[in-house]
mmCIF file of C-alpha atoms and ligand atoms in Angstrom:
data_model
loop_
_atom_site.group_PDB
_atom_site.id
_atom_site.type_symbol
_atom_site.label_atom_id
_atom_site.label_comp_id
_atom_site.label_asym_id
_atom_site.label_seq_id
_atom_site.Cartn_x
_atom_site.Cartn_y
_atom_site.Cartn_z
ATOM 1 C CA MET A 22 71.957 -77.514 17.648
ATOM 2 C CA SER A 23 68.803 -78.526 19.444
ATOM 3 C CA ARG A 24 65.498 -76.768 19.180
ATOM 4 C CA LYS A 25 64.931 -74.419 21.933
ATOM 5 C CA ARG A 26 62.198 -75.064 24.650
ATOM 6 C CA VAL A 27 59.110 -72.587 24.443
ATOM 7 C CA ALA A 28 56.124 -71.527 26.366
ATOM 8 C CA VAL A 29 53.733 -69.380 25.049
ATOM 9 C CA LEU A 30 51.726 -67.080 27.564
ATOM 10 C CA ILE A 31 48.588 -65.913 26.211
ATOM 11 C CA SER A 32 45.226 -64.528 27.861
ATOM 12 C CA GLY A 33 42.455 -64.578 24.894
ATOM 13 C CA ARG A 34 42.294 -65.196 21.143
ATOM 14 C CA GLY A 35 45.744 -66.662 20.508
ATOM 15 C CA SER A 36 46.363 -65.901 17.169
ATOM 16 C CA ASN A 37 49.964 -65.135 17.171
ATOM 17 C CA LEU A 38 50.305 -68.435 19.087
ATOM 18 C CA GLN A 39 48.400 -70.255 16.163
ATOM 19 C CA ALA A 40 51.024 -68.382 13.989
ATOM 20 C CA LEU A 41 53.821 -69.859 15.968
ATOM 21 C CA LEU A 42 52.028 -73.403 15.888
ATOM 22 C CA ASP A 43 51.862 -72.980 12.434
ATOM 23 C CA ALA A 44 55.411 -71.998 11.742
ATOM 24 C CA GLU A 45 58.195 -74.542 10.930
ATOM 25 C CA GLN A 46 59.320 -75.084 13.988
ATOM 26 C CA ASP A 47 63.042 -75.879 13.241
ATOM 27 C CA ALA A 48 64.872 -73.795 15.976
ATOM 28 C CA TYR A 49 61.829 -73.657 18.905
ATOM 29 C CA GLU A 50 59.542 -76.193 20.192
ATOM 30 C CA ILE A 51 56.274 -74.886 22.107
ATOM 31 C CA VAL A 52 56.097 -77.488 24.337
ATOM 32 C CA LEU A 53 53.943 -75.187 26.687
ATOM 33 C CA VAL A 54 50.937 -73.135 26.328
ATOM 34 C CA VAL A 55 49.574 -70.870 29.694
ATOM 35 C CA SER A 56 47.028 -68.773 30.377
ATOM 36 C CA ASN A 57 45.706 -66.893 32.915
ATOM 37 C CA ALA A 58 42.386 -66.577 31.592
ATOM 38 C CA PRO A 59 40.476 -70.255 31.854
ATOM 39 C CA ASP A 60 38.584 -69.540 29.013
ATOM 40 C CA ALA A 61 40.859 -68.017 26.316
ATOM 41 C CA GLU A 62 40.752 -69.564 22.642
ATOM 42 C CA GLY A 63 44.141 -69.502 22.658
ATOM 43 C CA LEU A 64 43.785 -72.482 25.077
ATOM 44 C CA THR A 65 42.005 -74.708 22.473
ATOM 45 C CA ARG A 66 44.386 -73.753 19.759
ATOM 46 C CA ALA A 67 47.219 -75.396 21.715
ATOM 47 C CA ALA A 68 45.453 -78.231 22.488
ATOM 48 C CA GLN A 69 44.512 -78.833 19.115
ATOM 49 C CA ALA A 70 48.184 -79.052 18.303
ATOM 50 C CA GLY A 71 48.645 -81.353 21.250
ATOM 51 C CA VAL A 72 50.587 -78.807 23.403
ATOM 52 C CA GLU A 73 49.942 -79.066 27.129
ATOM 53 C CA ALA A 74 47.706 -76.129 27.706
ATOM 54 C CA LEU A 75 47.293 -74.876 31.148
ATOM 55 C CA THR A 76 45.742 -72.113 33.086
ATOM 56 C CA LEU A 77 47.128 -70.170 35.986
ATOM 57 C CA ASP A 78 44.193 -68.340 36.983
ATOM 58 C CA HIS A 79 45.592 -64.883 38.189
ATOM 59 C CA ARG A 80 42.255 -64.130 39.879
ATOM 60 C CA PRO A 81 43.015 -66.137 43.540
ATOM 61 C CA TYR A 82 46.270 -64.018 43.938
ATOM 62 C CA GLY A 83 44.388 -61.076 44.255
ATOM 63 C CA LYS A 84 47.189 -58.234 44.090
ATOM 64 C CA ASN A 85 49.981 -60.103 44.747
ATOM 65 C CA ARG A 86 51.300 -60.374 41.490
ATOM 66 C CA GLU A 87 54.776 -61.931 42.475
ATOM 67 C CA ALA A 88 53.433 -65.134 44.315
ATOM 68 C CA PHE A 89 51.423 -65.608 40.736
ATOM 69 C CA GLU A 90 54.884 -65.367 38.920
ATOM 70 C CA ARG A 91 56.424 -67.407 41.703
ATOM 71 C CA ASP A 92 53.968 -70.455 40.644
ATOM 72 C CA LEU A 93 54.131 -69.348 36.715
ATOM 73 C CA ASP A 94 57.916 -69.659 37.122
ATOM 74 C CA SER A 95 57.557 -72.959 38.609
ATOM 75 C CA LEU A 96 55.447 -74.390 35.781
ATOM 76 C CA LEU A 97 58.235 -72.835 33.458
ATOM 77 C CA ILE A 98 61.232 -74.552 35.204
ATOM 78 C CA HIS A 99 59.740 -78.070 36.135
ATOM 79 C CA ARG A 100 59.422 -78.277 32.312
ATOM 80 C CA ASN A 101 63.312 -76.679 31.512
ATOM 81 C CA ILE A 102 61.722 -74.043 29.554
ATOM 82 C CA GLU A 103 64.118 -72.220 27.770
ATOM 83 C CA LEU A 104 62.612 -69.489 26.423
ATOM 84 C CA VAL A 105 59.294 -67.282 27.298
ATOM 85 C CA VAL A 106 56.863 -66.183 24.355
ATOM 86 C CA LEU A 107 54.237 -63.246 25.373
ATOM 87 C CA ALA A 108 51.104 -63.724 22.707
ATOM 88 C CA GLY A 109 48.449 -61.446 23.774
ATOM 89 C CA PHE A 110 49.588 -61.868 27.624
ATOM 90 C CA MET A 111 47.935 -59.471 29.247
ATOM 91 C CA ARG A 112 49.268 -59.301 32.836
ATOM 92 C CA VAL A 113 52.427 -56.918 34.071
ATOM 93 C CA LEU A 114 55.302 -58.663 34.718
ATOM 94 C CA THR A 115 57.255 -57.399 37.883
ATOM 95 C CA PRO A 116 60.892 -57.472 38.375
ATOM 96 C CA PHE A 117 60.880 -60.611 39.947
ATOM 97 C CA PHE A 118 60.065 -62.431 36.507
ATOM 98 C CA VAL A 119 61.842 -59.946 34.236
ATOM 99 C CA HIS A 120 65.121 -60.003 35.992
ATOM 100 C CA GLY A 121 64.610 -64.080 36.377
ATOM 101 C CA TRP A 122 64.152 -64.671 32.657
ATOM 102 C CA LYS A 123 66.418 -61.871 31.620
ATOM 103 C CA ASP A 124 67.498 -62.434 27.617
ATOM 104 C CA ARG A 125 64.706 -65.026 27.668
ATOM 105 C CA LEU A 126 61.536 -63.114 27.511
ATOM 106 C CA ILE A 127 60.036 -62.160 24.053
ATOM 107 C CA ASN A 128 56.751 -59.542 23.350
ATOM 108 C CA ILE A 129 55.289 -58.700 20.643
ATOM 109 C CA HIS A 130 53.454 -55.106 20.205
ATOM 110 C CA PRO A 131 50.970 -53.216 17.662
ATOM 111 C CA SER A 132 53.144 -50.438 17.045
ATOM 112 C CA LEU A 133 56.576 -49.379 15.629
ATOM 113 C CA LEU A 134 58.180 -49.101 18.869
ATOM 114 C CA PRO A 135 59.744 -46.628 20.603
ATOM 115 C CA LYS A 136 56.399 -44.968 19.084
ATOM 116 C CA TYR A 137 53.316 -45.858 21.152
ATOM 117 C CA PRO A 138 53.684 -47.803 23.928
ATOM 118 C CA GLY A 139 50.793 -49.180 25.679
ATOM 119 C CA THR A 140 47.405 -49.184 24.539
ATOM 120 C CA LYS A 141 45.098 -47.522 21.646
ATOM 121 C CA THR A 142 48.252 -47.602 19.270
ATOM 122 C CA HIS A 143 46.011 -47.657 16.256
ATOM 123 C CA GLU A 144 43.649 -44.722 17.570
ATOM 124 C CA ARG A 145 46.975 -42.585 17.885
ATOM 125 C CA VAL A 146 48.649 -43.533 14.760
ATOM 126 C CA LEU A 147 45.352 -42.042 13.160
ATOM 127 C CA GLU A 148 45.365 -39.236 15.839
ATOM 128 C CA ASN A 149 48.633 -37.909 14.460
ATOM 129 C CA GLY A 150 48.038 -38.882 10.903
ATOM 130 C CA ASP A 151 51.475 -40.871 10.873
ATOM 131 C CA ALA A 152 52.043 -42.253 7.161
ATOM 132 C CA GLU A 153 53.749 -45.312 8.660
ATOM 133 C CA HIS A 154 52.743 -48.287 11.358
ATOM 134 C CA GLY A 155 53.450 -51.479 11.895
ATOM 135 C CA CYS A 156 54.652 -53.956 14.644
ATOM 136 C CA THR A 157 57.543 -54.693 17.176
ATOM 137 C CA VAL A 158 59.319 -57.884 18.654
ATOM 138 C CA HIS A 159 61.181 -57.054 21.326
ATOM 139 C CA LEU A 160 62.869 -58.389 24.380
ATOM 140 C CA VAL A 161 60.961 -57.651 27.631
ATOM 141 C CA VAL A 162 62.882 -55.140 30.228
ATOM 142 C CA GLU A 163 61.383 -54.093 33.477
ATOM 143 C CA ASP A 164 59.554 -50.532 31.776
ATOM 144 C CA VAL A 165 57.004 -51.684 29.646
ATOM 145 C CA ASP A 166 57.368 -51.872 25.914
ATOM 146 C CA SER A 167 60.942 -50.899 25.837
ATOM 147 C CA GLY A 168 63.384 -53.614 25.744
ATOM 148 C CA PRO A 169 65.679 -54.446 22.950
ATOM 149 C CA ILE A 170 64.045 -54.586 19.347
ATOM 150 C CA LEU A 171 64.366 -57.840 17.476
ATOM 151 C CA GLY A 172 62.334 -56.974 14.746
ATOM 152 C CA GLN A 173 59.929 -54.956 13.188
ATOM 153 C CA ALA A 174 57.412 -54.968 10.141
ATOM 154 C CA LYS A 175 55.583 -51.644 8.366
ATOM 155 C CA LEU A 176 52.653 -50.713 6.232
ATOM 156 C CA ARG A 177 51.833 -47.580 4.948
ATOM 157 C CA VAL A 178 48.846 -45.857 6.213
ATOM 158 C CA GLN A 179 45.947 -45.319 3.897
ATOM 159 C CA PRO A 180 43.342 -42.581 3.390
ATOM 160 C CA GLY A 181 40.522 -44.231 4.660
ATOM 161 C CA ASP A 182 41.981 -46.434 7.056
ATOM 162 C CA THR A 183 40.019 -46.752 10.655
ATOM 163 C CA SER A 184 41.473 -48.644 13.803
ATOM 164 C CA GLN A 185 39.793 -51.817 12.557
ATOM 165 C CA THR A 186 41.591 -51.717 9.508
ATOM 166 C CA LEU A 187 44.549 -50.975 10.617
ATOM 167 C CA ALA A 188 44.476 -53.497 13.678
ATOM 168 C CA ASP A 189 43.945 -56.352 11.039
ATOM 169 C CA ARG A 190 46.431 -55.478 8.727
ATOM 170 C CA VAL A 191 48.739 -55.188 12.010
ATOM 171 C CA LEU A 192 48.042 -58.523 13.005
ATOM 172 C CA GLU A 193 48.785 -59.999 9.723
ATOM 173 C CA LEU A 194 52.574 -58.852 9.784
ATOM 174 C CA GLU A 195 52.004 -60.012 13.696
ATOM 175 C CA HIS A 196 51.625 -63.481 12.418
ATOM 176 C CA ALA A 197 54.707 -62.995 9.737
ATOM 177 C CA LEU A 198 56.639 -61.640 11.842
ATOM 178 C CA TYR A 199 56.578 -63.553 15.086
ATOM 179 C CA PRO A 200 57.577 -66.692 14.008
ATOM 180 C CA ARG A 201 60.400 -65.609 12.122
ATOM 181 C CA CYS A 202 61.935 -63.680 15.031
ATOM 182 C CA VAL A 203 61.422 -66.511 17.605
ATOM 183 C CA ALA A 204 63.312 -68.646 15.378
ATOM 184 C CA ALA A 205 66.308 -66.360 15.141
ATOM 185 C CA TYR A 206 66.367 -65.143 18.581
ATOM 186 C CA ALA A 207 65.916 -69.303 19.660
ATOM 187 C CA ARG A 208 68.914 -69.830 17.109
ATOM 188 C CA SER A 209 71.114 -67.164 18.651
ATOM 189 C CA LEU A 210 70.805 -68.346 22.133
ATOM 190 C CA GLY A 211 73.797 -70.776 23.600
ATOM 191 C CA GLY A 212 72.856 -73.524 25.512
ATOM 192 C CA ARG A 213 70.627 -73.698 28.985
ATOM 193 C CA PRO A 214 70.520 -71.299 31.289
HETATM 194 C C1 LIG B 168 48.308 -58.629 19.528
HETATM 195 O O1 LIG B 168 47.933 -57.831 18.835
HETATM 196 C C2 LIG B 168 49.395 -58.439 19.912
HETATM 197 O O2 LIG B 168 50.436 -57.564 19.267
HETATM 198 C C3 LIG B 168 49.461 -58.216 21.216
HETATM 199 O O3 LIG B 168 48.181 -58.640 22.155
HETATM 200 C C4 LIG B 168 47.657 -59.062 20.527
HETATM 201 C C5 LIG B 168 47.145 -60.377 20.570
HETATM 202 O O4 LIG B 168 46.503 -61.227 19.995
HETATM 203 N N1 LIG B 168 50.530 -58.132 22.609
HETATM 204 P P1 LIG B 168 46.346 -62.619 19.902
HETATM 205 O O5 LIG B 168 45.904 -63.277 21.443
HETATM 206 O O6 LIG B 168 47.809 -63.090 19.462
HETATM 207 O O7 LIG B 168 45.326 -63.114 19.034
#
């Protein structure tokens, strides 16, 4: 079966992008990286890996999120992208994009969903005295951080953990989990949409 053509959307550091690039890409092939932020470190990572790296700055679009997404959509369609992977992409997507890429849009979130959608997940784990924490890979639906779960990785919260130590350890889990889930999901997909 042919490898699925993947675009990764980023806004910053791009350490998950790096993990996806470094993994054996036998089920997927990253052919495009798009950042909404021109100075995203992930753009350099993509270029170093020989992958097309583009900036689509959201700022000129002002409040018109859908106009931004229409241009993003065109970039993806033009390159025959089959699967869109969000990796630290800091824009909430509108129904236009989410419906257009239904079942072809994946995200990773630093909590054990359905616990702690949104931000400050590590802080909330500590505040609630949770015994475990982790990360979740899921399909994107209209409601933020709530689509069908494709995989999770867990850790035990240790005495002395801070939000920083949790963030570091969860990120390590993310780097192992995301490539595995993207590969498994890519394998499960049929032909072109
Ligand atoms: C990760 O913690 C991910 O869970 C969240 O954004 C962060 C992205 O980090 N969605 P990076 O840009 O991949 O290093």
